[in-house]
PDB file of C-alpha atoms in Angstrom:
ATOM      1  CA  UNK A   1     -37.640 -15.170   3.478  1.00 44.00           C
ATOM      2  CA  UNK A   2     -34.764 -16.851   1.671  1.00 50.00           C
ATOM      3  CA  UNK A   3     -31.864 -17.264   4.049  1.00 64.00           C
ATOM      4  CA  UNK A   4     -28.184 -16.540   3.563  1.00 76.00           C
ATOM      5  CA  UNK A   5     -27.438 -17.794   7.080  1.00 89.00           C
ATOM      6  CA  UNK A   6     -27.558 -21.112   8.905  1.00 92.00           C
ATOM      7  CA  UNK A   7     -28.652 -19.380  12.125  1.00 93.00           C
ATOM      8  CA  UNK A   8     -32.059 -17.932  11.206  1.00 95.00           C
ATOM      9  CA  UNK A   9     -33.774 -16.410   8.150  1.00 95.00           C
ATOM     10  CA  UNK A  10     -31.651 -13.680   6.577  1.00 96.00           C
ATOM     11  CA  UNK A  11     -32.216 -11.868   3.276  1.00 95.00           C
ATOM     12  CA  UNK A  12     -29.942  -9.553   1.328  1.00 95.00           C
ATOM     13  CA  UNK A  13     -32.367  -6.702   0.599  1.00 95.00           C
ATOM     14  CA  UNK A  14     -30.009  -4.159  -0.964  1.00 94.00           C
ATOM     15  CA  UNK A  15     -26.583  -4.153  -2.601  1.00 93.00           C
ATOM     16  CA  UNK A  16     -25.287  -0.770  -3.711  1.00 93.00           C
ATOM     17  CA  UNK A  17     -22.024   0.794  -4.738  1.00 92.00           C
ATOM     18  CA  UNK A  18     -21.193   4.057  -2.939  1.00 92.00           C
ATOM     19  CA  UNK A  19     -18.135   5.435  -4.685  1.00 92.00           C
ATOM     20  CA  UNK A  20     -15.246   3.176  -3.723  1.00 94.00           C
ATOM     21  CA  UNK A  21     -17.375   1.352  -1.140  1.00 95.00           C
ATOM     22  CA  UNK A  22     -20.014  -1.380  -1.245  1.00 94.00           C
ATOM     23  CA  UNK A  23     -23.125  -1.203   0.922  1.00 95.00           C
ATOM     24  CA  UNK A  24     -24.909  -4.524   1.481  1.00 96.00           C
ATOM     25  CA  UNK A  25     -28.008  -4.501   3.690  1.00 97.00           C
ATOM     26  CA  UNK A  26     -29.235  -7.715   5.294  1.00 97.00           C
ATOM     27  CA  UNK A  27     -32.563  -8.218   7.032  1.00 97.00           C
ATOM     28  CA  UNK A  28     -32.343 -10.597   9.972  1.00 97.00           C
ATOM     29  CA  UNK A  29     -35.362 -12.355  11.428  1.00 97.00           C
ATOM     30  CA  UNK A  30     -33.923 -14.157  14.465  1.00 96.00           C
ATOM     31  CA  UNK A  31     -37.263 -15.156  16.029  1.00 95.00           C
ATOM     32  CA  UNK A  32     -35.696 -15.183  19.496  1.00 96.00           C
ATOM     33  CA  UNK A  33     -37.922 -12.637  21.248  1.00 95.00           C
ATOM     34  CA  UNK A  34     -41.569 -12.713  22.370  1.00 95.00           C
ATOM     35  CA  UNK A  35     -42.466 -10.512  19.385  1.00 96.00           C
ATOM     36  CA  UNK A  36     -41.869 -12.777  16.390  1.00 94.00           C
ATOM     37  CA  UNK A  37     -42.370  -9.916  13.938  1.00 97.00           C
ATOM     38  CA  UNK A  38     -39.008  -8.347  14.827  1.00 98.00           C
ATOM     39  CA  UNK A  39     -36.676  -7.880  11.842  1.00 97.00           C
ATOM     40  CA  UNK A  40     -33.298  -6.159  12.103  1.00 98.00           C
ATOM     41  CA  UNK A  41     -31.524  -4.474   9.204  1.00 98.00           C
ATOM     42  CA  UNK A  42     -27.731  -4.757   9.289  1.00 98.00           C
ATOM     43  CA  UNK A  43     -25.524  -2.931   6.788  1.00 98.00           C
ATOM     44  CA  UNK A  44     -22.125  -4.357   5.862  1.00 97.00           C
ATOM     45  CA  UNK A  45     -19.596  -2.003   4.316  1.00 96.00           C
ATOM     46  CA  UNK A  46     -16.710  -3.141   2.149  1.00 94.00           C
ATOM     47  CA  UNK A  47     -14.393  -2.034  -0.615  1.00 94.00           C
ATOM     48  CA  UNK A  48     -16.298  -2.282  -3.891  1.00 91.00           C
ATOM     49  CA  UNK A  49     -13.326  -3.388  -5.958  1.00 89.00           C
ATOM     50  CA  UNK A  50     -11.988  -5.804  -3.331  1.00 83.00           C
ATOM     51  CA  UNK A  51     -15.060  -7.749  -2.197  1.00 71.00           C
ATOM     52  CA  UNK A  52     -13.054 -10.707  -0.904  1.00 73.00           C
ATOM     53  CA  UNK A  53     -10.840  -8.577   1.334  1.00 76.00           C
ATOM     54  CA  UNK A  54     -12.308  -8.353   4.828  1.00 86.00           C
ATOM     55  CA  UNK A  55     -10.484  -7.332   7.991  1.00 92.00           C
ATOM     56  CA  UNK A  56     -11.429  -7.429  11.664  1.00 96.00           C
ATOM     57  CA  UNK A  57     -15.197  -6.962  12.172  1.00 98.00           C
ATOM     58  CA  UNK A  58     -16.481  -3.824  13.914  1.00 98.00           C
ATOM     59  CA  UNK A  59     -20.132  -3.309  14.892  1.00 98.00           C
ATOM     60  CA  UNK A  60     -21.341   0.312  15.155  1.00 98.00           C
ATOM     61  CA  UNK A  61     -24.467   1.010  17.245  1.00 98.00           C
ATOM     62  CA  UNK A  62     -26.307   4.282  16.622  1.00 98.00           C
ATOM     63  CA  UNK A  63     -27.918   6.395  19.326  1.00 97.00           C
ATOM     64  CA  UNK A  64     -31.499   7.541  19.856  1.00 95.00           C
ATOM     65  CA  UNK A  65     -33.498   9.188  17.058  1.00 95.00           C
ATOM     66  CA  UNK A  66     -30.850   7.993  14.605  1.00 96.00           C
ATOM     67  CA  UNK A  67     -30.035   5.303  12.051  1.00 97.00           C
ATOM     68  CA  UNK A  68     -27.140   3.898  10.037  1.00 97.00           C
ATOM     69  CA  UNK A  69     -26.518   7.270   8.377  1.00 96.00           C
ATOM     70  CA  UNK A  70     -24.938   8.523  11.601  1.00 97.00           C
ATOM     71  CA  UNK A  71     -21.972   6.303  10.717  1.00 98.00           C
ATOM     72  CA  UNK A  72     -22.077   6.312   6.926  1.00 96.00           C
ATOM     73  CA  UNK A  73     -23.613   8.866   4.561  1.00 94.00           C
ATOM     74  CA  UNK A  74     -24.808   8.100   1.008  1.00 91.00           C
ATOM     75  CA  UNK A  75     -21.755  10.045  -0.210  1.00 90.00           C
ATOM     76  CA  UNK A  76     -19.435   7.639   1.572  1.00 92.00           C
ATOM     77  CA  UNK A  77     -18.553   9.855   4.530  1.00 95.00           C
ATOM     78  CA  UNK A  78     -18.465   8.986   8.230  1.00 97.00           C
ATOM     79  CA  UNK A  79     -16.553   6.887  10.737  1.00 98.00           C
ATOM     80  CA  UNK A  80     -17.946   3.686   9.219  1.00 98.00           C
ATOM     81  CA  UNK A  81     -16.583   4.588   5.794  1.00 97.00           C
ATOM     82  CA  UNK A  82     -13.258   5.656   7.305  1.00 98.00           C
ATOM     83  CA  UNK A  83     -12.797   2.345   9.113  1.00 98.00           C
ATOM     84  CA  UNK A  84     -13.774   0.408   5.999  1.00 97.00           C
ATOM     85  CA  UNK A  85     -11.101   2.179   3.959  1.00 96.00           C
ATOM     86  CA  UNK A  86      -8.579   1.254   6.653  1.00 96.00           C
ATOM     87  CA  UNK A  87      -9.412  -2.407   6.127  1.00 95.00           C
ATOM     88  CA  UNK A  88     -11.953  -3.118   8.880  1.00 97.00           C
ATOM     89  CA  UNK A  89     -15.083  -5.182   8.219  1.00 97.00           C
ATOM     90  CA  UNK A  90     -17.778  -2.688   9.265  1.00 98.00           C
ATOM     91  CA  UNK A  91     -21.309  -3.708  10.307  1.00 98.00           C
ATOM     92  CA  UNK A  92     -24.035  -1.183  11.168  1.00 98.00           C
ATOM     93  CA  UNK A  93     -27.280  -2.499  12.701  1.00 98.00           C
ATOM     94  CA  UNK A  94     -30.411  -0.379  12.877  1.00 98.00           C
ATOM     95  CA  UNK A  95     -32.588  -0.869  15.927  1.00 97.00           C
ATOM     96  CA  UNK A  96     -36.225  -1.912  15.658  1.00 97.00           C
ATOM     97  CA  UNK A  97     -38.222   0.639  13.665  1.00 96.00           C
ATOM     98  CA  UNK A  98     -35.154   2.659  12.595  1.00 97.00           C
ATOM     99  CA  UNK A  99     -33.878   3.102   9.046  1.00 96.00           C
ATOM    100  CA  UNK A 100     -34.356  -0.118   7.098  1.00 97.00           C
ATOM    101  CA  UNK A 101     -35.590  -2.027  10.174  1.00 97.00           C
ATOM    102  CA  UNK A 102     -39.359  -2.168   9.972  1.00 96.00           C
ATOM    103  CA  UNK A 103     -41.494  -1.433  13.008  1.00 97.00           C
ATOM    104  CA  UNK A 104     -42.398  -4.616  14.830  1.00 97.00           C
ATOM    105  CA  UNK A 105     -45.965  -5.356  15.949  1.00 97.00           C
ATOM    106  CA  UNK A 106     -45.259  -4.415  19.564  1.00 96.00           C
ATOM    107  CA  UNK A 107     -43.157  -1.400  18.571  1.00 97.00           C
ATOM    108  CA  UNK A 108     -44.477   0.995  21.209  1.00 95.00           C
ATOM    109  CA  UNK A 109     -43.270  -1.341  23.996  1.00 95.00           C
ATOM    110  CA  UNK A 110     -39.714  -1.751  22.693  1.00 96.00           C
ATOM    111  CA  UNK A 111     -37.082  -1.254  25.398  1.00 96.00           C
ATOM    112  CA  UNK A 112     -33.323  -1.372  25.830  1.00 97.00           C
ATOM    113  CA  UNK A 113     -33.983  -4.639  27.652  1.00 96.00           C
ATOM    114  CA  UNK A 114     -35.274  -6.136  24.380  1.00 97.00           C
ATOM    115  CA  UNK A 115     -32.399  -4.797  22.300  1.00 98.00           C
ATOM    116  CA  UNK A 116     -29.812  -6.074  24.783  1.00 97.00           C
ATOM    117  CA  UNK A 117     -31.363  -9.468  25.531  1.00 97.00           C
ATOM    118  CA  UNK A 118     -32.493 -10.458  22.030  1.00 97.00           C
ATOM    119  CA  UNK A 119     -31.249  -8.225  19.216  1.00 98.00           C
ATOM    120  CA  UNK A 120     -27.564  -7.697  20.024  1.00 98.00           C
ATOM    121  CA  UNK A 121     -26.882 -11.430  20.580  1.00 97.00           C
ATOM    122  CA  UNK A 122     -28.520 -12.205  17.215  1.00 97.00           C
ATOM    123  CA  UNK A 123     -26.444  -9.510  15.499  1.00 98.00           C
ATOM    124  CA  UNK A 124     -23.290 -10.833  17.169  1.00 97.00           C
ATOM    125  CA  UNK A 125     -24.008 -14.388  16.051  1.00 96.00           C
ATOM    126  CA  UNK A 126     -24.643 -13.330  12.450  1.00 97.00           C
ATOM    127  CA  UNK A 127     -21.511 -11.199  12.224  1.00 97.00           C
ATOM    128  CA  UNK A 128     -19.396 -13.994  13.688  1.00 96.00           C
ATOM    129  CA  UNK A 129     -20.901 -16.470  11.237  1.00 95.00           C
ATOM    130  CA  UNK A 130     -20.229 -14.247   8.232  1.00 95.00           C
ATOM    131  CA  UNK A 131     -16.797 -12.949   9.248  1.00 95.00           C
ATOM    132  CA  UNK A 132     -15.398 -15.911  11.150  1.00 94.00           C
ATOM    133  CA  UNK A 133     -14.044 -13.525  13.800  1.00 95.00           C
ATOM    134  CA  UNK A 134     -15.094 -11.997  17.117  1.00 96.00           C
ATOM    135  CA  UNK A 135     -16.263  -8.403  16.524  1.00 97.00           C
ATOM    136  CA  UNK A 136     -15.335  -5.170  18.272  1.00 98.00           C
ATOM    137  CA  UNK A 137     -18.298  -3.016  19.329  1.00 98.00           C
ATOM    138  CA  UNK A 138     -18.695   0.774  19.319  1.00 98.00           C
ATOM    139  CA  UNK A 139     -21.820   2.431  20.713  1.00 98.00           C
ATOM    140  CA  UNK A 140     -22.838   6.082  20.747  1.00 98.00           C
ATOM    141  CA  UNK A 141     -25.269   7.393  23.371  1.00 97.00           C
ATOM    142  CA  UNK A 142     -28.257   4.991  23.489  1.00 97.00           C
ATOM    143  CA  UNK A 143     -26.231   2.533  21.404  1.00 98.00           C
ATOM    144  CA  UNK A 144     -23.610   2.548  24.150  1.00 98.00           C
ATOM    145  CA  UNK A 145     -26.290   2.134  26.824  1.00 97.00           C
ATOM    146  CA  UNK A 146     -27.655  -0.893  24.971  1.00 98.00           C
ATOM    147  CA  UNK A 147     -24.161  -2.360  24.719  1.00 98.00           C
ATOM    148  CA  UNK A 148     -23.600  -1.759  28.450  1.00 98.00           C
ATOM    149  CA  UNK A 149     -26.904  -3.473  29.241  1.00 97.00           C
ATOM    150  CA  UNK A 150     -25.974  -6.470  27.094  1.00 97.00           C
ATOM    151  CA  UNK A 151     -22.591  -6.781  28.815  1.00 97.00           C
ATOM    152  CA  UNK A 152     -23.901  -6.173  32.334  1.00 97.00           C
ATOM    153  CA  UNK A 153     -26.786  -8.582  31.783  1.00 96.00           C
ATOM    154  CA  UNK A 154     -24.401 -11.225  30.417  1.00 96.00           C
ATOM    155  CA  UNK A 155     -26.344 -11.420  27.165  1.00 96.00           C
ATOM    156  CA  UNK A 156     -23.058 -10.716  25.390  1.00 92.00           C
ATOM    157  CA  UNK A 157     -19.688 -11.921  26.619  1.00 75.00           C
ATOM    158  CA  UNK A 158     -16.134 -12.546  25.525  1.00 74.00           C
ATOM    159  CA  UNK A 159     -17.100 -15.081  22.816  1.00 86.00           C
ATOM    160  CA  UNK A 160     -19.097 -12.297  21.126  1.00 93.00           C
ATOM    161  CA  UNK A 161     -17.154  -9.155  22.082  1.00 97.00           C
ATOM    162  CA  UNK A 162     -13.468  -8.508  21.378  1.00 97.00           C
ATOM    163  CA  UNK A 163     -13.660  -5.006  22.874  1.00 97.00           C
ATOM    164  CA  UNK A 164     -16.274  -2.380  23.719  1.00 98.00           C
ATOM    165  CA  UNK A 165     -16.095   1.385  23.115  1.00 98.00           C
ATOM    166  CA  UNK A 166     -18.633   3.789  24.608  1.00 98.00           C
ATOM    167  CA  UNK A 167     -19.101   7.324  23.232  1.00 98.00           C
ATOM    168  CA  UNK A 168     -21.233   9.759  25.227  1.00 97.00           C
ATOM    169  CA  UNK A 169     -22.708   6.933  27.298  1.00 97.00           C
ATOM    170  CA  UNK A 170     -24.091   7.317  30.826  1.00 95.00           C
ATOM    171  CA  UNK A 171     -26.952   6.241  33.080  1.00 93.00           C
ATOM    172  CA  UNK A 172     -25.999   8.242  36.198  1.00 85.00           C
ATOM    173  CA  UNK A 173     -27.321  11.732  35.523  1.00 72.00           C
ATOM    174  CA  UNK A 174     -29.871  12.611  38.204  1.00 67.00           C
ATOM    175  CA  UNK A 175     -33.319  13.912  37.271  1.00 62.00           C
ATOM    176  CA  UNK A 176     -34.582  15.014  40.663  1.00 49.00           C
ATOM    177  CA  UNK A 177     -38.293  15.402  39.767  1.00 61.00           C
ATOM    178  CA  UNK A 178     -38.390  11.682  38.909  1.00 58.00           C
ATOM    179  CA  UNK A 179     -37.327  10.924  42.494  1.00 63.00           C
ATOM    180  CA  UNK A 180     -40.744  12.210  43.602  1.00 63.00           C
ATOM    181  CA  UNK A 181     -43.189   9.286  43.092  1.00 69.00           C
ATOM    182  CA  UNK A 182     -46.288  11.385  42.206  1.00 69.00           C
ATOM    183  CA  UNK A 183     -44.273  13.208  39.527  1.00 63.00           C
ATOM    184  CA  UNK A 184     -43.019   9.928  38.075  1.00 67.00           C
ATOM    185  CA  UNK A 185     -46.513   8.411  38.153  1.00 56.00           C
ATOM    186  CA  UNK A 186     -47.985  11.462  36.423  1.00 74.00           C
ATOM    187  CA  UNK A 187     -45.267  11.373  33.786  1.00 70.00           C
ATOM    188  CA  UNK A 188     -45.906   7.709  33.092  1.00 67.00           C
ATOM    189  CA  UNK A 189     -49.657   8.321  32.825  1.00 62.00           C
ATOM    190  CA  UNK A 190     -49.131  11.059  30.246  1.00 76.00           C
ATOM    191  CA  UNK A 191     -46.498   9.202  28.203  1.00 72.00           C
ATOM    192  CA  UNK A 192     -48.574   6.027  27.970  1.00 77.00           C
ATOM    193  CA  UNK A 193     -51.036   7.938  25.789  1.00 80.00           C
ATOM    194  CA  UNK A 194     -48.427   8.086  23.017  1.00 79.00           C
ATOM    195  CA  UNK A 195     -46.933   5.358  20.821  1.00 78.00           C
ATOM    196  CA  UNK A 196     -43.646   7.141  20.111  1.00 83.00           C
ATOM    197  CA  UNK A 197     -41.577  10.278  20.558  1.00 86.00           C
ATOM    198  CA  UNK A 198     -41.020  12.212  17.333  1.00 89.00           C
ATOM    199  CA  UNK A 199     -37.382  12.962  16.582  1.00 88.00           C
ATOM    200  CA  UNK A 200     -38.303  15.650  14.053  1.00 89.00           C
ATOM    201  CA  UNK A 201     -40.732  17.451  16.380  1.00 89.00           C
ATOM    202  CA  UNK A 202     -38.273  17.333  19.257  1.00 87.00           C
ATOM    203  CA  UNK A 203     -35.465  18.348  16.875  1.00 88.00           C
ATOM    204  CA  UNK A 204     -33.397  15.400  18.049  1.00 89.00           C
ATOM    205  CA  UNK A 205     -32.917  13.473  14.832  1.00 91.00           C
ATOM    206  CA  UNK A 206     -34.538  11.845  11.794  1.00 94.00           C
ATOM    207  CA  UNK A 207     -36.111   8.863  13.583  1.00 94.00           C
ATOM    208  CA  UNK A 208     -38.846   8.314  16.170  1.00 94.00           C
ATOM    209  CA  UNK A 209     -38.362   6.392  19.402  1.00 95.00           C
ATOM    210  CA  UNK A 210     -40.925   3.999  20.924  1.00 95.00           C
ATOM    211  CA  UNK A 211     -42.538   5.233  24.113  1.00 94.00           C
ATOM    212  CA  UNK A 212     -41.368   2.058  25.838  1.00 93.00           C
ATOM    213  CA  UNK A 213     -37.830   3.463  25.932  1.00 90.00           C
ATOM    214  CA  UNK A 214     -38.979   6.614  27.737  1.00 89.00           C
ATOM    215  CA  UNK A 215     -40.981   4.622  30.275  1.00 87.00           C
ATOM    216  CA  UNK A 216     -38.032   2.297  30.859  1.00 89.00           C
ATOM    217  CA  UNK A 217     -35.604   5.173  31.465  1.00 88.00           C
ATOM    218  CA  UNK A 218     -38.064   6.780  33.897  1.00 82.00           C
ATOM    219  CA  UNK A 219     -37.891   3.598  35.942  1.00 83.00           C
ATOM    220  CA  UNK A 220     -34.068   3.704  35.932  1.00 82.00           C
ATOM    221  CA  UNK A 221     -34.059   7.279  37.239  1.00 77.00           C
ATOM    222  CA  UNK A 222     -36.933   6.856  39.709  1.00 71.00           C
ATOM    223  CA  UNK A 223     -36.641   6.871  43.493  1.00 64.00           C
ATOM    224  CA  UNK A 224     -35.676   3.221  43.793  1.00 68.00           C
ATOM    225  CA  UNK A 225     -34.600   2.775  40.209  1.00 76.00           C
ATOM    226  CA  UNK A 226     -31.601   0.869  38.905  1.00 87.00           C
ATOM    227  CA  UNK A 227     -29.968   0.237  35.557  1.00 93.00           C
ATOM    228  CA  UNK A 228     -31.513  -3.148  34.830  1.00 93.00           C
ATOM    229  CA  UNK A 229     -34.793  -4.960  34.406  1.00 91.00           C
ATOM    230  CA  UNK A 230     -36.883  -7.095  36.743  1.00 87.00           C
ATOM    231  CA  UNK A 231     -34.590 -10.084  36.205  1.00 88.00           C
ATOM    232  CA  UNK A 232     -31.086  -8.614  36.266  1.00 93.00           C
ATOM    233  CA  UNK A 233     -29.103  -5.720  37.694  1.00 96.00           C
ATOM    234  CA  UNK A 234     -27.053  -4.626  34.679  1.00 97.00           C
ATOM    235  CA  UNK A 235     -25.142  -2.039  36.692  1.00 96.00           C
ATOM    236  CA  UNK A 236     -23.877  -4.657  39.138  1.00 97.00           C
ATOM    237  CA  UNK A 237     -23.063  -6.975  36.241  1.00 97.00           C
ATOM    238  CA  UNK A 238     -20.729  -4.421  34.678  1.00 97.00           C
ATOM    239  CA  UNK A 239     -18.272  -5.084  37.501  1.00 97.00           C
ATOM    240  CA  UNK A 240     -17.701  -8.550  36.025  1.00 96.00           C
ATOM    241  CA  UNK A 241     -16.975  -7.346  32.480  1.00 96.00           C
ATOM    242  CA  UNK A 242     -13.408  -8.232  31.464  1.00 94.00           C
ATOM    243  CA  UNK A 243     -13.167  -7.259  27.788  1.00 96.00           C
ATOM    244  CA  UNK A 244     -11.026  -4.202  26.941  1.00 97.00           C
ATOM    245  CA  UNK A 245     -13.058  -0.990  27.233  1.00 97.00           C
ATOM    246  CA  UNK A 246     -12.731   2.526  25.849  1.00 98.00           C
ATOM    247  CA  UNK A 247     -14.935   5.338  27.170  1.00 98.00           C
ATOM    248  CA  UNK A 248     -14.959   8.655  25.311  1.00 98.00           C
ATOM    249  CA  UNK A 249     -16.762  11.774  26.535  1.00 97.00           C
ATOM    250  CA  UNK A 250     -16.986  15.326  25.234  1.00 97.00           C
ATOM    251  CA  UNK A 251     -16.246  18.440  27.279  1.00 97.00           C
ATOM    252  CA  UNK A 252     -19.075  20.281  25.528  1.00 96.00           C
ATOM    253  CA  UNK A 253     -21.635  17.487  25.929  1.00 96.00           C
ATOM    254  CA  UNK A 254     -24.425  18.768  28.189  1.00 91.00           C
ATOM    255  CA  UNK A 255     -26.729  15.830  27.468  1.00 91.00           C
ATOM    256  CA  UNK A 256     -24.355  13.145  28.717  1.00 94.00           C
ATOM    257  CA  UNK A 257     -21.727  15.009  30.773  1.00 94.00           C
ATOM    258  CA  UNK A 258     -18.251  13.648  31.344  1.00 95.00           C
ATOM    259  CA  UNK A 259     -18.715  13.090  35.081  1.00 95.00           C
ATOM    260  CA  UNK A 260     -21.739  10.853  34.479  1.00 94.00           C
ATOM    261  CA  UNK A 261     -19.992   8.896  31.716  1.00 96.00           C
ATOM    262  CA  UNK A 262     -17.038   8.429  34.055  1.00 97.00           C
ATOM    263  CA  UNK A 263     -19.255   6.653  36.603  1.00 96.00           C
ATOM    264  CA  UNK A 264     -20.157   4.046  34.004  1.00 97.00           C
ATOM    265  CA  UNK A 265     -16.492   3.703  33.072  1.00 97.00           C
ATOM    266  CA  UNK A 266     -15.459   3.196  36.702  1.00 97.00           C
ATOM    267  CA  UNK A 267     -18.173   0.583  37.265  1.00 97.00           C
ATOM    268  CA  UNK A 268     -16.781  -1.658  34.527  1.00 97.00           C
ATOM    269  CA  UNK A 269     -14.419  -4.228  36.012  1.00 97.00           C
ATOM    270  CA  UNK A 270     -12.112  -4.701  33.041  1.00 96.00           C
ATOM    271  CA  UNK A 271      -8.396  -4.654  33.773  1.00 94.00           C
ATOM    272  CA  UNK A 272      -7.743  -2.936  30.440  1.00 95.00           C
ATOM    273  CA  UNK A 273      -9.734   0.250  29.989  1.00 96.00           C
ATOM    274  CA  UNK A 274      -9.115   3.823  28.882  1.00 96.00           C
ATOM    275  CA  UNK A 275     -11.035   7.079  29.434  1.00 97.00           C
ATOM    276  CA  UNK A 276     -10.762  10.111  27.132  1.00 96.00           C
ATOM    277  CA  UNK A 277     -12.486  13.475  27.531  1.00 96.00           C
ATOM    278  CA  UNK A 278     -12.519  15.440  24.267  1.00 97.00           C
ATOM    279  CA  UNK A 279     -11.821  19.030  25.255  1.00 96.00           C
ATOM    280  CA  UNK A 280      -9.334  21.855  25.011  1.00 96.00           C
ATOM    281  CA  UNK A 281      -7.994  21.214  28.516  1.00 94.00           C
ATOM    282  CA  UNK A 282      -7.065  17.715  27.378  1.00 92.00           C
ATOM    283  CA  UNK A 283      -5.192  19.045  24.349  1.00 93.00           C
ATOM    284  CA  UNK A 284      -7.865  18.747  21.670  1.00 95.00           C
ATOM    285  CA  UNK A 285      -8.716  21.597  19.301  1.00 96.00           C
ATOM    286  CA  UNK A 286     -12.185  22.228  20.759  1.00 97.00           C
ATOM    287  CA  UNK A 287     -14.704  21.192  23.362  1.00 97.00           C
ATOM    288  CA  UNK A 288     -16.566  18.566  21.359  1.00 98.00           C
ATOM    289  CA  UNK A 289     -20.333  18.117  21.618  1.00 97.00           C
ATOM    290  CA  UNK A 290     -22.536  15.047  21.912  1.00 97.00           C
ATOM    291  CA  UNK A 291     -22.849  14.504  18.157  1.00 97.00           C
ATOM    292  CA  UNK A 292     -19.741  16.403  17.065  1.00 97.00           C
ATOM    293  CA  UNK A 293     -17.531  13.953  18.971  1.00 98.00           C
ATOM    294  CA  UNK A 294     -18.068  11.559  16.042  1.00 98.00           C
ATOM    295  CA  UNK A 295     -19.659  13.612  13.258  1.00 97.00           C
ATOM    296  CA  UNK A 296     -17.615  16.722  12.424  1.00 97.00           C
ATOM    297  CA  UNK A 297     -14.490  17.742  10.569  1.00 97.00           C
ATOM    298  CA  UNK A 298     -12.674  18.026  13.891  1.00 97.00           C
ATOM    299  CA  UNK A 299     -13.736  14.474  14.784  1.00 98.00           C
ATOM    300  CA  UNK A 300     -12.476  13.252  11.427  1.00 97.00           C
ATOM    301  CA  UNK A 301      -9.081  14.790  12.140  1.00 97.00           C
ATOM    302  CA  UNK A 302      -8.723  14.004  15.853  1.00 97.00           C
ATOM    303  CA  UNK A 303     -11.171  11.307  16.972  1.00 97.00           C
ATOM    304  CA  UNK A 304     -11.396   8.877  14.066  1.00 98.00           C
ATOM    305  CA  UNK A 305      -7.632   8.148  14.163  1.00 96.00           C
ATOM    306  CA  UNK A 306      -7.945   7.362  17.879  1.00 96.00           C
ATOM    307  CA  UNK A 307     -10.753   4.903  17.159  1.00 98.00           C
ATOM    308  CA  UNK A 308      -8.670   3.159  14.498  1.00 97.00           C
ATOM    309  CA  UNK A 309      -5.700   2.927  16.862  1.00 96.00           C
ATOM    310  CA  UNK A 310      -7.913   1.513  19.602  1.00 97.00           C
ATOM    311  CA  UNK A 311      -9.296  -1.173  17.294  1.00 97.00           C
ATOM    312  CA  UNK A 312      -5.762  -2.143  16.304  1.00 96.00           C
ATOM    313  CA  UNK A 313      -4.393  -2.197  19.869  1.00 95.00           C
ATOM    314  CA  UNK A 314      -6.451  -1.996  23.067  1.00 95.00           C
ATOM    315  CA  UNK A 315      -3.486  -2.216  25.431  1.00 92.00           C
ATOM    316  CA  UNK A 316      -1.399   0.848  24.555  1.00 91.00           C
ATOM    317  CA  UNK A 317      -2.344   4.361  25.765  1.00 88.00           C
ATOM    318  CA  UNK A 318      -3.851   6.239  22.846  1.00 86.00           C
ATOM    319  CA  UNK A 319      -2.566   9.782  23.251  1.00 71.00           C
ATOM    320  CA  UNK A 320      -0.381   9.995  26.334  1.00 61.00           C
ATOM    321  CA  UNK A 321      -1.600  12.620  28.775  1.00 45.00           C
ATOM    322  CA  UNK A 322      -4.982  12.907  27.056  1.00 49.00           C
ATOM    323  CA  UNK A 323      -5.805   9.374  28.149  1.00 54.00           C
ATOM    324  CA  UNK A 324      -6.660   8.146  31.622  1.00 60.00           C
ATOM    325  CA  UNK A 325      -5.603   4.530  31.952  1.00 55.00           C
ATOM    326  CA  UNK A 326      -7.373   2.606  34.691  1.00 54.00           C
ATOM    327  CA  UNK A 327      -6.591  -0.859  35.949  1.00 44.00           C
ATOM    328  CA  UNK A 328      -8.862  -2.865  38.161  1.00 38.00           C
ATOM    329  CA  UNK A 329      -7.333  -4.515  41.234  1.00 34.00           C
TER     330      UNK A 329
END
């Protein structure tokens, strides 16, 4: 692999024009995890007619059963395209086995622990090398969980994170059957027979997810489970996070309800953090859903401008009474 980086092998595998935007896709092979076959595709968006003009870098992390198209469609639509047109330097990684990221040899055992410990630090290093600036991070659903794990596990810190925004992100929802050991053991036994969960069959999205993620989450929600791995307690580590944080929930999100997302928000120790619940009671036009909070015409009109304002200034309340400002000690 011919490298365009001094950090590890990187190849530019695609360079396309999408209307007024450019879409460059890099394949990173950091070689920093036990599975040396891991390659990560990272898309960089820019203005096609102004290739030398790059603003503050922003890294967008997709959720489960998804890929880069959650943020940027082939027609040039999406939050990623919106931020690019506003002058931000937008980067969109695709997790192992998603989109342009090929499945690694040990794909079925992939976990959030691997993404957080190995992949996100490599992505951060590459983006910093190419942009010369510390990136802001935005994660939706599982992307937000991975970002929280990386911060709580101290795999990412202030040198790699200018701010962190979590959309529909929680690890506190209780699944009572998993608190019964025989039920959890039976579930694990059944799931281990599969290599992946099909997004299309489950009607959850265009991508599959490795079974390792399901087994890992079962451990988190088990009787004595915790948000972490055998080496680190990520939940406890979140109390030491000091970068500015934005948490956004949706009143109509039944998958990751606002109360559960709020627990994650409150656990983060940052002095500068804001919490927004997207719903009619908070003054928004509708009760947004889990996906619609970022992908919908209403999101384009009401949520995307908030994201842009947050990236420009993390210390000013975004929309007055709609925002809950919280300060630690």
